[in-house]
C-alpha cells in the first residue's frame, strides 16, 4: 500500500534533506579555506537553510567563493521553502499535478482555492526574484566598490539582497553591517530594512498589498470616466490588516523605546537622523532579519530584554522569517482583552476569529516557550562561563531564526552547537508542525462530550 505523507512531514523532510546536502557541500575542500569540522558544517548549513544567521566560523574568511555561493543558494531555498520550488517545477516539467500534490501544496501555500495553488507558487517565485533583483541594484548604487571589480561588487550586493529578503542575516564582511564602510551608510541600511521587512511580511500579505495598489490605481485612472470602477470591499483581507497593524505598532514602539534608552549610549556615535535610523534598524532586525549595525553586547540589560521579546514575536506568517508570528501575538492579546471585557467570542473588524485559530495561537506560544526553556537549561549545563541572559538571548535568536548574538556563538562547545542546530530546525519548521508530522490524526470527530469548566485562577 502506498503511504501518503502529510504536508508537515514533507515540509520537515525537505528541510532535513537540504541541511544534510548543504553540510556535505560546505564540508568539501573546495568550499572552505580551512579544515571545517562536521559539526561546524552542519551548524552553518542549518543556519543558512533555516535562514537564521548564527555562525560559528567567519563567513568572510572561512569560505571560498564557491562556499559563499553555496550558502547563498541554501539561504534562497530555505527562505522560500524547498517545497515551493519542488511543487512548482514538478508541475512545470510534468505539465500538471495530481490532486494529492495540490492538496499538500495548498496547505503549504495557505491558499483557499485549490485551482490557485500553483498560480500562487508562481507569483511567490516571481515576486521574490523581482524584489531581490531590484534590491541588489539599489545596494549596488548605494555602496562603494567592494572587492576587485564589478563582478565581486555585484556578488556582494546580490548576496546581501537575498540574505536580507530571506531574513537570513549572513554577510560576506567580517564585521557584518557594523563594518566601518557601512555603519554610517544610512541609504544602504534603509534599503536593507525595506528588503527584510518585505520578506518578513509574508507572501500572501505582499500579494494582497499589490492587489490593493492595483485596485487604487484602477479607481484613480477611471475616476472621471463614465464607467466608474467598482468599489470592492475587503481588498485588504483581515489577515493582512492584523499583521500589518501589529508589525507597524511593534516596530514603531520598539524604535521609540530604543531611541530613548540607547540614544546617548549605544547610538551616541551617530547624528540626530542617524540615531533614528539606527534605532529603527535595531528595532526591525530582531524581527528575524539578524543583521546588526551595532554590537548588541553593548546594549543595556533592559534593551536586551526588549530585543529578546521582539525576537520571540518574530515576523508574519508564511514569510521568510521565524518567531511565533505577529498574528499569533495579536490573537493572544485580543483574546485576553475579550476575556477581561466578558466577551465569549473574539471579534475584530466586524469579523469573528475562528476558535481553531485561537487554539493554534496559544499552542504555538506554549510550545515555543517550552522548547526554548529546555534548550536554555541544556546549554546552561554545558556552558559555565556565560550568563543566563547570554544563553537565553542565543536560544531565542536560534528558535526565532534571527541570528543575533551577544558574542558567544563562536565560543560554544560541540554539545551546545548541537542543541542550537536542533533549535534552529524546530524554529524554522515549528514544533507544532513537527508534532503534526509525528502524531497520527484522529479520523473520527463527529461526537461531542458534555462540557465542563475547570478552575483556572
CSV table of C-alpha atoms in Angstrom, one decimal:
chain,number,residue,atom,x,y,z
A,1,UNK,CA,0.0,0.0,0.0
A,2,UNK,CA,1.4,3.4,-1.0
A,3,UNK,CA,2.0,5.6,2.0
A,4,UNK,CA,0.6,9.2,1.9
A,5,UNK,CA,2.7,11.8,3.6
A,6,UNK,CA,1.0,14.8,5.1
A,7,UNK,CA,2.3,18.3,4.3
A,8,UNK,CA,4.0,18.7,7.7
A,9,UNK,CA,6.1,15.5,7.1
A,10,UNK,CA,7.0,16.7,3.6
A,11,UNK,CA,7.9,20.2,4.8
A,12,UNK,CA,10.1,18.9,7.7
A,13,UNK,CA,11.7,16.2,5.5
A,14,UNK,CA,12.6,18.7,2.8
A,15,UNK,CA,14.5,20.9,5.3
A,16,UNK,CA,16.3,17.9,6.7
A,17,UNK,CA,17.4,16.8,3.2
A,18,UNK,CA,18.5,20.2,2.3
A,19,UNK,CA,20.5,20.6,5.6
A,20,UNK,CA,22.3,17.3,5.1
A,21,UNK,CA,23.1,18.2,1.4
A,22,UNK,CA,24.3,21.6,2.4
A,23,UNK,CA,26.5,20.3,5.2
A,24,UNK,CA,28.2,17.9,2.8
A,25,UNK,CA,28.8,20.6,0.2
A,26,UNK,CA,30.2,23.1,2.8
A,27,UNK,CA,32.5,20.4,4.2
A,28,UNK,CA,34.2,19.9,0.8
A,29,UNK,CA,37.7,21.3,0.5
A,30,UNK,CA,36.5,23.4,-2.5
A,31,UNK,CA,34.0,25.2,-0.2
A,32,UNK,CA,36.2,26.3,2.7
A,33,UNK,CA,39.6,27.9,3.1
A,34,UNK,CA,40.4,25.9,6.3
A,35,UNK,CA,39.6,22.5,7.6
A,36,UNK,CA,35.9,22.7,8.6
A,37,UNK,CA,34.6,20.2,11.2
A,38,UNK,CA,31.4,18.3,10.5
A,39,UNK,CA,29.6,20.0,13.5
A,40,UNK,CA,30.6,23.4,12.1
A,41,UNK,CA,29.5,22.4,8.6
A,42,UNK,CA,26.1,21.2,9.9
A,43,UNK,CA,25.7,24.3,12.0
A,44,UNK,CA,26.4,26.6,9.1
A,45,UNK,CA,24.1,24.6,6.7
A,46,UNK,CA,21.3,24.6,9.3
A,47,UNK,CA,21.7,28.3,9.9
A,48,UNK,CA,21.6,29.0,6.2
A,49,UNK,CA,18.7,26.7,5.3
A,50,UNK,CA,16.7,27.8,8.4
A,51,UNK,CA,17.6,31.4,7.5
A,52,UNK,CA,18.9,32.1,10.9
A,53,UNK,CA,22.3,33.8,10.5
A,54,UNK,CA,24.1,32.4,13.6
A,55,UNK,CA,27.7,31.5,12.6
A,56,UNK,CA,30.4,29.5,14.4
A,57,UNK,CA,33.1,30.4,11.7
A,58,UNK,CA,33.6,33.7,9.9
A,59,UNK,CA,31.7,33.5,6.6
A,60,UNK,CA,34.0,36.1,5.0
A,61,UNK,CA,37.3,34.3,5.7
A,62,UNK,CA,36.3,30.6,6.3
A,63,UNK,CA,34.6,30.0,2.9
A,64,UNK,CA,35.8,30.3,-0.7
A,65,UNK,CA,33.7,31.9,-3.4
A,66,UNK,CA,32.1,28.5,-4.1
A,67,UNK,CA,31.3,28.1,-0.4
A,68,UNK,CA,29.7,31.6,-0.3
A,69,UNK,CA,27.6,30.9,-3.4
A,70,UNK,CA,26.5,27.6,-1.8
A,71,UNK,CA,25.4,29.4,1.3
A,72,UNK,CA,23.6,32.0,-0.8
A,73,UNK,CA,21.7,29.2,-2.6
A,74,UNK,CA,20.9,27.4,0.7
A,75,UNK,CA,19.5,30.7,2.0
A,76,UNK,CA,17.3,31.2,-1.1
A,77,UNK,CA,16.0,27.6,-1.0
A,78,UNK,CA,15.4,27.8,2.8
A,79,UNK,CA,13.8,31.2,2.7
A,80,UNK,CA,11.2,30.2,0.1
A,81,UNK,CA,10.9,26.7,1.3
A,82,UNK,CA,12.2,23.8,-0.8
A,83,UNK,CA,8.7,22.6,-1.4
A,84,UNK,CA,7.8,25.9,-3.1
A,85,UNK,CA,10.4,25.2,-5.7
A,86,UNK,CA,9.8,21.4,-5.8
A,87,UNK,CA,6.0,21.8,-6.3
A,88,UNK,CA,6.2,24.5,-8.9
A,89,UNK,CA,9.0,22.9,-11.0
A,90,UNK,CA,7.4,19.4,-10.8
A,91,UNK,CA,4.2,21.0,-12.1
A,92,UNK,CA,6.1,22.9,-14.8
A,93,UNK,CA,8.1,19.9,-16.2
A,94,UNK,CA,5.3,17.3,-15.9
A,95,UNK,CA,2.7,19.6,-17.3
A,96,UNK,CA,0.4,19.2,-14.4
A,97,UNK,CA,0.0,17.9,-10.9
A,98,UNK,CA,-2.0,15.3,-9.1
A,99,UNK,CA,-4.9,16.2,-6.8
A,100,UNK,CA,-3.0,14.9,-3.9
A,101,UNK,CA,0.0,17.1,-4.6
A,102,UNK,CA,-2.2,20.1,-5.0
A,103,UNK,CA,-3.7,19.4,-1.6
A,104,UNK,CA,-0.3,19.3,0.0
A,105,UNK,CA,0.8,22.5,-1.8
A,106,UNK,CA,-2.4,24.2,-0.8
A,107,UNK,CA,-1.6,23.7,2.9
A,108,UNK,CA,1.9,25.0,2.5
A,109,UNK,CA,1.0,28.0,0.3
A,110,UNK,CA,-2.0,28.8,2.6
A,111,UNK,CA,-4.4,29.2,-0.4
A,112,UNK,CA,-8.1,28.8,0.0
A,113,UNK,CA,-8.8,27.9,-3.6
A,114,UNK,CA,-7.3,24.7,-4.9
A,115,UNK,CA,-7.1,26.0,-8.5
A,116,UNK,CA,-5.0,29.0,-7.4
A,117,UNK,CA,-2.3,26.9,-5.6
A,118,UNK,CA,0.3,26.8,-8.4
A,119,UNK,CA,-0.6,30.3,-9.6
A,120,UNK,CA,0.3,31.5,-6.1
A,121,UNK,CA,3.5,29.5,-6.1
A,122,UNK,CA,4.5,31.0,-9.4
A,123,UNK,CA,3.8,34.5,-8.1
A,124,UNK,CA,5.8,33.8,-5.0
A,125,UNK,CA,8.9,32.9,-7.0
A,126,UNK,CA,8.5,35.8,-9.5
A,127,UNK,CA,7.9,38.4,-6.7
A,128,UNK,CA,10.9,37.0,-4.7
A,129,UNK,CA,13.3,37.2,-7.7
A,130,UNK,CA,12.0,40.6,-8.7
A,131,UNK,CA,12.4,42.1,-5.2
A,132,UNK,CA,15.8,40.6,-4.8
A,133,UNK,CA,16.9,41.9,-8.2
A,134,UNK,CA,15.7,45.4,-7.5
A,135,UNK,CA,17.3,45.3,-4.0
A,136,UNK,CA,20.6,44.2,-5.4
A,137,UNK,CA,20.6,47.0,-8.0
A,138,UNK,CA,19.8,49.6,-5.3
A,139,UNK,CA,22.5,48.2,-3.0
A,140,UNK,CA,25.0,48.4,-5.9
A,141,UNK,CA,24.4,52.1,-6.3
A,142,UNK,CA,24.4,52.9,-2.6
A,143,UNK,CA,27.7,51.3,-1.7
A,144,UNK,CA,31.3,52.0,-2.5
A,145,UNK,CA,33.1,49.4,-4.7
A,146,UNK,CA,33.6,46.1,-2.7
A,147,UNK,CA,36.3,43.7,-3.8
A,148,UNK,CA,38.1,43.8,-7.1
A,149,UNK,CA,36.0,44.9,-9.9
A,150,UNK,CA,32.3,44.8,-11.0
A,151,UNK,CA,31.7,41.1,-10.5
A,152,UNK,CA,32.7,41.0,-6.9
A,153,UNK,CA,30.8,44.1,-6.1
A,154,UNK,CA,27.7,42.7,-7.8
A,155,UNK,CA,28.1,39.4,-5.9
A,156,UNK,CA,28.3,41.3,-2.6
A,157,UNK,CA,25.1,43.2,-3.4
A,158,UNK,CA,23.3,40.1,-4.6
A,159,UNK,CA,24.3,38.1,-1.6
A,160,UNK,CA,23.1,40.7,0.8
A,161,UNK,CA,19.9,41.3,-1.1
A,162,UNK,CA,19.0,37.6,-1.0
A,163,UNK,CA,20.1,37.3,2.6
A,164,UNK,CA,18.1,40.4,3.6
A,165,UNK,CA,14.9,39.4,1.8
A,166,UNK,CA,15.1,35.9,3.2
A,167,UNK,CA,15.8,37.3,6.7
A,168,UNK,CA,19.0,35.2,6.9
A,169,UNK,CA,21.4,37.8,8.3
A,170,UNK,CA,24.5,36.3,6.6
A,171,UNK,CA,27.2,38.7,5.4
A,172,UNK,CA,30.4,38.4,3.4
A,173,UNK,CA,32.0,41.1,5.6
A,174,UNK,CA,33.9,40.1,8.7
A,175,UNK,CA,32.1,42.8,10.8
A,176,UNK,CA,28.8,42.3,9.0
A,177,UNK,CA,26.8,45.6,8.6
A,178,UNK,CA,28.7,47.0,11.5
A,179,UNK,CA,31.7,47.4,9.1
A,180,UNK,CA,33.1,50.9,9.2
A,181,UNK,CA,32.3,51.4,5.5
A,182,UNK,CA,28.6,50.7,6.1
A,183,UNK,CA,27.8,51.6,9.6
A,184,UNK,CA,27.2,55.3,8.6
A,185,UNK,CA,25.8,54.5,5.2
A,186,UNK,CA,22.1,55.2,6.0
A,187,UNK,CA,20.7,54.8,2.5
A,188,UNK,CA,22.2,51.3,2.4
A,189,UNK,CA,20.7,50.5,5.8
A,190,UNK,CA,17.2,51.7,4.8
A,191,UNK,CA,17.3,49.5,1.7
A,192,UNK,CA,18.3,46.5,3.8
A,193,UNK,CA,15.4,47.4,6.2
A,194,UNK,CA,12.9,47.5,3.3
A,195,UNK,CA,14.1,44.2,2.0
A,196,UNK,CA,13.8,42.2,5.2
A,197,UNK,CA,10.5,43.9,6.2
A,198,UNK,CA,9.0,42.8,2.8
A,199,UNK,CA,10.4,39.3,3.4
A,200,UNK,CA,9.1,39.3,6.9
A,201,UNK,CA,5.6,40.3,6.0
A,202,UNK,CA,4.9,37.1,4.1
A,203,UNK,CA,4.0,36.4,0.5
A,204,UNK,CA,0.2,36.4,1.0
A,205,UNK,CA,0.4,39.9,2.5
A,206,UNK,CA,2.7,41.2,-0.1
A,207,UNK,CA,0.5,39.8,-2.9
A,208,UNK,CA,-2.6,41.3,-1.1
A,209,UNK,CA,-0.9,44.7,-0.9
A,210,UNK,CA,0.0,44.5,-4.6
A,211,UNK,CA,-3.7,43.8,-5.4
A,212,UNK,CA,-4.7,46.8,-3.2
A,213,UNK,CA,-2.3,49.1,-5.1
A,214,UNK,CA,-3.7,47.8,-8.4
A,215,UNK,CA,-7.2,48.4,-7.1
A,216,UNK,CA,-6.4,52.0,-6.1
A,217,UNK,CA,-4.6,52.7,-9.4
A,218,UNK,CA,-7.6,51.4,-11.4
A,219,UNK,CA,-10.0,53.6,-9.3
A,220,UNK,CA,-7.8,56.6,-9.8
A,221,UNK,CA,-7.5,56.1,-13.6
A,222,UNK,CA,-11.2,55.5,-14.0
A,223,UNK,CA,-12.2,58.3,-11.6
A,224,UNK,CA,-13.5,60.6,-14.2
A,225,UNK,CA,-14.7,58.1,-16.8
A,226,UNK,CA,-18.3,57.4,-17.5
A,227,UNK,CA,-18.0,53.8,-16.4
A,228,UNK,CA,-17.0,54.1,-12.8
A,229,UNK,CA,-14.6,51.5,-11.5
A,230,UNK,CA,-16.5,49.3,-9.0
A,231,UNK,CA,-15.6,49.7,-5.3
A,232,UNK,CA,-14.5,46.4,-3.8
A,233,UNK,CA,-14.9,45.8,-0.1
A,234,UNK,CA,-12.2,43.9,1.8
A,235,UNK,CA,-9.5,44.2,-0.9
A,236,UNK,CA,-7.1,44.0,2.1
A,237,UNK,CA,-8.2,40.9,4.0
A,238,UNK,CA,-8.4,40.6,7.7
A,239,UNK,CA,-5.2,38.6,7.9
A,240,UNK,CA,-3.2,41.4,6.2
A,241,UNK,CA,-4.8,44.0,8.3
A,242,UNK,CA,-4.0,42.3,11.6
A,243,UNK,CA,-0.4,41.5,10.7
A,244,UNK,CA,0.3,44.9,9.2
A,245,UNK,CA,-1.1,46.8,12.2
A,246,UNK,CA,0.8,44.5,14.6
A,247,UNK,CA,4.1,44.8,12.7
A,248,UNK,CA,3.8,48.6,12.4
A,249,UNK,CA,2.8,49.1,16.1
A,250,UNK,CA,5.6,46.8,17.5
A,251,UNK,CA,8.3,48.3,15.2
A,252,UNK,CA,7.3,51.9,15.9
A,253,UNK,CA,7.0,51.4,19.7
A,254,UNK,CA,10.4,49.5,19.8
A,255,UNK,CA,12.1,52.2,17.8
A,256,UNK,CA,11.0,54.9,20.1
A,257,UNK,CA,11.9,52.9,23.2
A,258,UNK,CA,15.4,52.0,21.9
A,259,UNK,CA,16.0,55.6,20.9
A,260,UNK,CA,15.1,56.8,24.4
A,261,UNK,CA,17.2,54.1,26.1
A,262,UNK,CA,20.2,53.9,23.8
A,263,UNK,CA,20.3,57.3,22.1
A,264,UNK,CA,23.0,58.6,24.4
A,265,UNK,CA,24.9,55.3,24.8
A,266,UNK,CA,24.9,52.6,22.1
A,267,UNK,CA,23.8,55.1,19.4
A,268,UNK,CA,25.9,58.0,20.6
A,269,UNK,CA,28.3,57.9,17.6
A,270,UNK,CA,25.5,58.9,15.2
A,271,UNK,CA,23.9,62.2,14.4
A,272,UNK,CA,20.2,63.0,15.1
A,273,UNK,CA,18.9,61.4,11.9
A,274,UNK,CA,21.5,58.6,12.2
A,275,UNK,CA,20.3,57.7,15.7
A,276,UNK,CA,16.7,57.4,14.5
A,277,UNK,CA,17.7,55.2,11.5
A,278,UNK,CA,20.0,53.1,13.8
A,279,UNK,CA,17.1,52.8,16.3
A,280,UNK,CA,14.8,51.7,13.5
A,281,UNK,CA,17.3,49.2,12.3
A,282,UNK,CA,17.9,47.8,15.8
A,283,UNK,CA,14.1,47.6,16.4
A,284,UNK,CA,13.5,45.9,13.0
A,285,UNK,CA,16.3,43.4,12.7
A,286,UNK,CA,15.2,41.3,15.7
A,287,UNK,CA,12.0,40.5,13.7
A,288,UNK,CA,14.2,37.6,12.4
A,289,UNK,CA,16.4,39.7,10.0
A,290,UNK,CA,19.6,39.1,12.1
A,291,UNK,CA,21.7,41.9,10.8
A,292,UNK,CA,23.3,44.3,13.2
A,293,UNK,CA,24.8,47.8,12.7
A,294,UNK,CA,25.8,47.9,16.4
A,295,UNK,CA,27.3,45.5,18.9
A,296,UNK,CA,24.3,44.1,20.8
A,297,UNK,CA,26.6,43.2,23.7
A,298,UNK,CA,26.9,47.0,24.3
A,299,UNK,CA,23.1,47.4,24.9
A,300,UNK,CA,21.8,47.9,28.4
A,301,UNK,CA,20.0,44.9,30.0
A,302,UNK,CA,16.5,46.4,29.6
A,303,UNK,CA,17.2,46.9,25.9
A,304,UNK,CA,18.4,43.3,25.6
A,305,UNK,CA,15.2,42.1,27.2
A,306,UNK,CA,13.2,44.1,24.7
A,307,UNK,CA,15.2,42.6,21.8
A,308,UNK,CA,14.5,39.1,23.2
A,309,UNK,CA,10.8,39.9,23.2
A,310,UNK,CA,11.0,41.2,19.6
A,311,UNK,CA,12.8,38.1,18.5
A,312,UNK,CA,10.2,35.9,20.1
A,313,UNK,CA,7.3,37.6,18.3
A,314,UNK,CA,9.2,37.5,15.0
A,315,UNK,CA,7.8,38.1,11.5
A,316,UNK,CA,4.4,37.5,9.9
A,317,UNK,CA,3.1,34.0,8.9
A,318,UNK,CA,4.0,32.4,5.5
A,319,UNK,CA,7.1,34.6,5.4
A,320,UNK,CA,10.8,34.1,5.3
A,321,UNK,CA,11.0,35.0,9.0
A,322,UNK,CA,10.5,33.0,12.2
A,323,UNK,CA,9.3,33.5,15.7
A,324,UNK,CA,5.8,32.8,17.0
A,325,UNK,CA,4.5,35.3,14.3
A,326,UNK,CA,2.7,38.6,14.6
A,327,UNK,CA,-0.7,37.1,14.1
A,328,UNK,CA,-0.2,34.7,17.0
A,329,UNK,CA,0.8,37.6,19.3
A,330,UNK,CA,-2.1,39.7,18.1
A,331,UNK,CA,-4.7,36.9,18.6
A,332,UNK,CA,-3.3,36.3,22.1
A,333,UNK,CA,-3.6,39.9,23.1
A,334,UNK,CA,-7.1,40.3,21.5
A,335,UNK,CA,-8.2,37.1,23.3
A,336,UNK,CA,-7.1,38.5,26.6
A,337,UNK,CA,-8.9,41.8,26.0
A,338,UNK,CA,-12.0,39.8,25.0
A,339,UNK,CA,-11.9,37.8,28.3
A,340,UNK,CA,-11.4,40.8,30.5
A,341,UNK,CA,-14.4,42.5,28.8
A,342,UNK,CA,-16.6,39.5,29.4
A,343,UNK,CA,-17.0,38.5,25.7
A,344,UNK,CA,-17.4,34.9,24.7
A,345,UNK,CA,-16.2,35.4,21.2
A,346,UNK,CA,-13.1,37.0,19.7
A,347,UNK,CA,-14.2,39.7,17.3
A,348,UNK,CA,-12.2,42.2,15.3
A,349,UNK,CA,-13.0,44.4,12.2
A,350,UNK,CA,-16.6,43.1,12.3
A,351,UNK,CA,-15.3,39.5,11.9
A,352,UNK,CA,-15.2,36.6,14.4
A,353,UNK,CA,-11.9,34.8,14.7
A,354,UNK,CA,-12.3,31.1,14.4
A,355,UNK,CA,-11.8,29.0,17.6
A,356,UNK,CA,-9.2,26.8,15.9
A,357,UNK,CA,-7.0,30.0,15.2
A,358,UNK,CA,-7.1,30.8,18.9
A,359,UNK,CA,-6.1,27.3,19.8
A,360,UNK,CA,-3.2,27.3,17.4
A,361,UNK,CA,-2.0,30.6,18.6
A,362,UNK,CA,-1.8,29.5,22.3
A,363,UNK,CA,-0.4,26.1,21.3
A,364,UNK,CA,2.4,27.9,19.3
A,365,UNK,CA,3.2,30.2,22.1
A,366,UNK,CA,3.3,27.5,24.8
A,367,UNK,CA,5.4,25.1,22.7
A,368,UNK,CA,7.9,27.8,21.8
A,369,UNK,CA,8.5,28.8,25.4
A,370,UNK,CA,8.7,25.1,26.4
A,371,UNK,CA,11.3,24.2,23.7
A,372,UNK,CA,13.3,27.4,24.3
A,373,UNK,CA,13.3,26.8,28.1
A,374,UNK,CA,14.6,23.2,27.6
A,375,UNK,CA,17.4,24.4,25.4
A,376,UNK,CA,18.4,27.2,27.8
A,377,UNK,CA,18.5,24.6,30.6
A,378,UNK,CA,20.7,22.3,28.5
A,379,UNK,CA,23.2,25.0,27.3
A,380,UNK,CA,23.5,26.3,30.9
A,381,UNK,CA,24.5,22.8,31.9
A,382,UNK,CA,27.1,22.6,29.1
A,383,UNK,CA,28.5,26.1,29.5
A,384,UNK,CA,29.7,27.6,32.8
A,385,UNK,CA,31.3,30.8,31.6
A,386,UNK,CA,28.3,32.5,30.1
A,387,UNK,CA,25.5,34.4,32.0
A,388,UNK,CA,21.9,33.2,31.8
A,389,UNK,CA,20.9,36.3,29.7
A,390,UNK,CA,23.6,35.5,27.2
A,391,UNK,CA,22.4,31.9,26.8
A,392,UNK,CA,18.7,33.0,26.7
A,393,UNK,CA,19.5,35.6,24.1
A,394,UNK,CA,21.2,32.9,22.0
A,395,UNK,CA,18.3,30.4,22.3
A,396,UNK,CA,15.6,32.9,21.5
A,397,UNK,CA,17.7,34.0,18.5
A,398,UNK,CA,18.1,30.4,17.3
A,399,UNK,CA,14.5,29.4,17.7
A,400,UNK,CA,13.2,32.6,16.1
A,401,UNK,CA,15.7,32.2,13.2
A,402,UNK,CA,17.1,35.7,13.9
A,403,UNK,CA,20.9,35.3,14.1
A,404,UNK,CA,21.7,38.0,16.6
A,405,UNK,CA,24.2,37.2,19.3
A,406,UNK,CA,25.8,38.7,22.3
A,407,UNK,CA,29.1,37.3,21.1
A,408,UNK,CA,29.1,33.8,22.5
A,409,UNK,CA,28.3,31.7,19.4
A,410,UNK,CA,32.0,31.2,18.4
A,411,UNK,CA,32.8,30.0,22.0
A,412,UNK,CA,30.2,27.3,22.3
A,413,UNK,CA,31.1,23.7,22.9
A,414,UNK,CA,30.1,20.9,20.5
A,415,UNK,CA,27.1,19.9,22.7
A,416,UNK,CA,25.8,23.5,22.8
A,417,UNK,CA,26.2,23.8,19.0
A,418,UNK,CA,24.2,20.5,18.6
A,419,UNK,CA,21.4,22.0,20.8
A,420,UNK,CA,21.3,25.1,18.7
A,421,UNK,CA,21.2,23.1,15.4
A,422,UNK,CA,18.1,21.3,16.7
A,423,UNK,CA,16.6,24.5,18.0
A,424,UNK,CA,17.1,26.3,14.6
A,425,UNK,CA,15.4,23.5,12.8
A,426,UNK,CA,12.5,23.4,15.2
A,427,UNK,CA,12.1,27.2,15.0
A,428,UNK,CA,12.0,27.1,11.2
A,429,UNK,CA,9.6,24.2,10.8
A,430,UNK,CA,7.8,25.0,14.1
A,431,UNK,CA,7.2,22.5,16.9
A,432,UNK,CA,3.5,22.3,16.1
A,433,UNK,CA,4.3,21.1,12.6
A,434,UNK,CA,6.7,18.6,13.9
A,435,UNK,CA,4.1,17.2,16.3
A,436,UNK,CA,1.5,17.1,13.5
A,437,UNK,CA,4.1,15.2,11.4
A,438,UNK,CA,4.7,12.7,14.1
A,439,UNK,CA,1.3,12.1,15.6
A,440,UNK,CA,-1.5,10.4,13.7
A,441,UNK,CA,-4.6,12.4,13.2
A,442,UNK,CA,-7.9,11.4,14.7
A,443,UNK,CA,-10.1,10.1,11.9
A,444,UNK,CA,-13.5,10.4,13.6
A,445,UNK,CA,-14.5,13.5,15.5
A,446,UNK,CA,-18.2,13.5,14.9
A,447,UNK,CA,-19.1,13.2,18.6
A,448,UNK,CA,-19.3,15.7,21.5
A,449,UNK,CA,-19.0,15.1,25.2
A,450,UNK,CA,-20.7,17.1,27.9
A,451,UNK,CA,-18.9,20.4,28.6
A,452,UNK,CA,-17.2,21.1,31.9
A,453,UNK,CA,-15.4,24.2,33.2
A,454,UNK,CA,-12.1,23.9,35.1
A,455,UNK,CA,-10.9,26.3,37.8
A,456,UNK,CA,-8.1,28.4,36.2
A,457,UNK,CA,-7.5,31.1,38.8
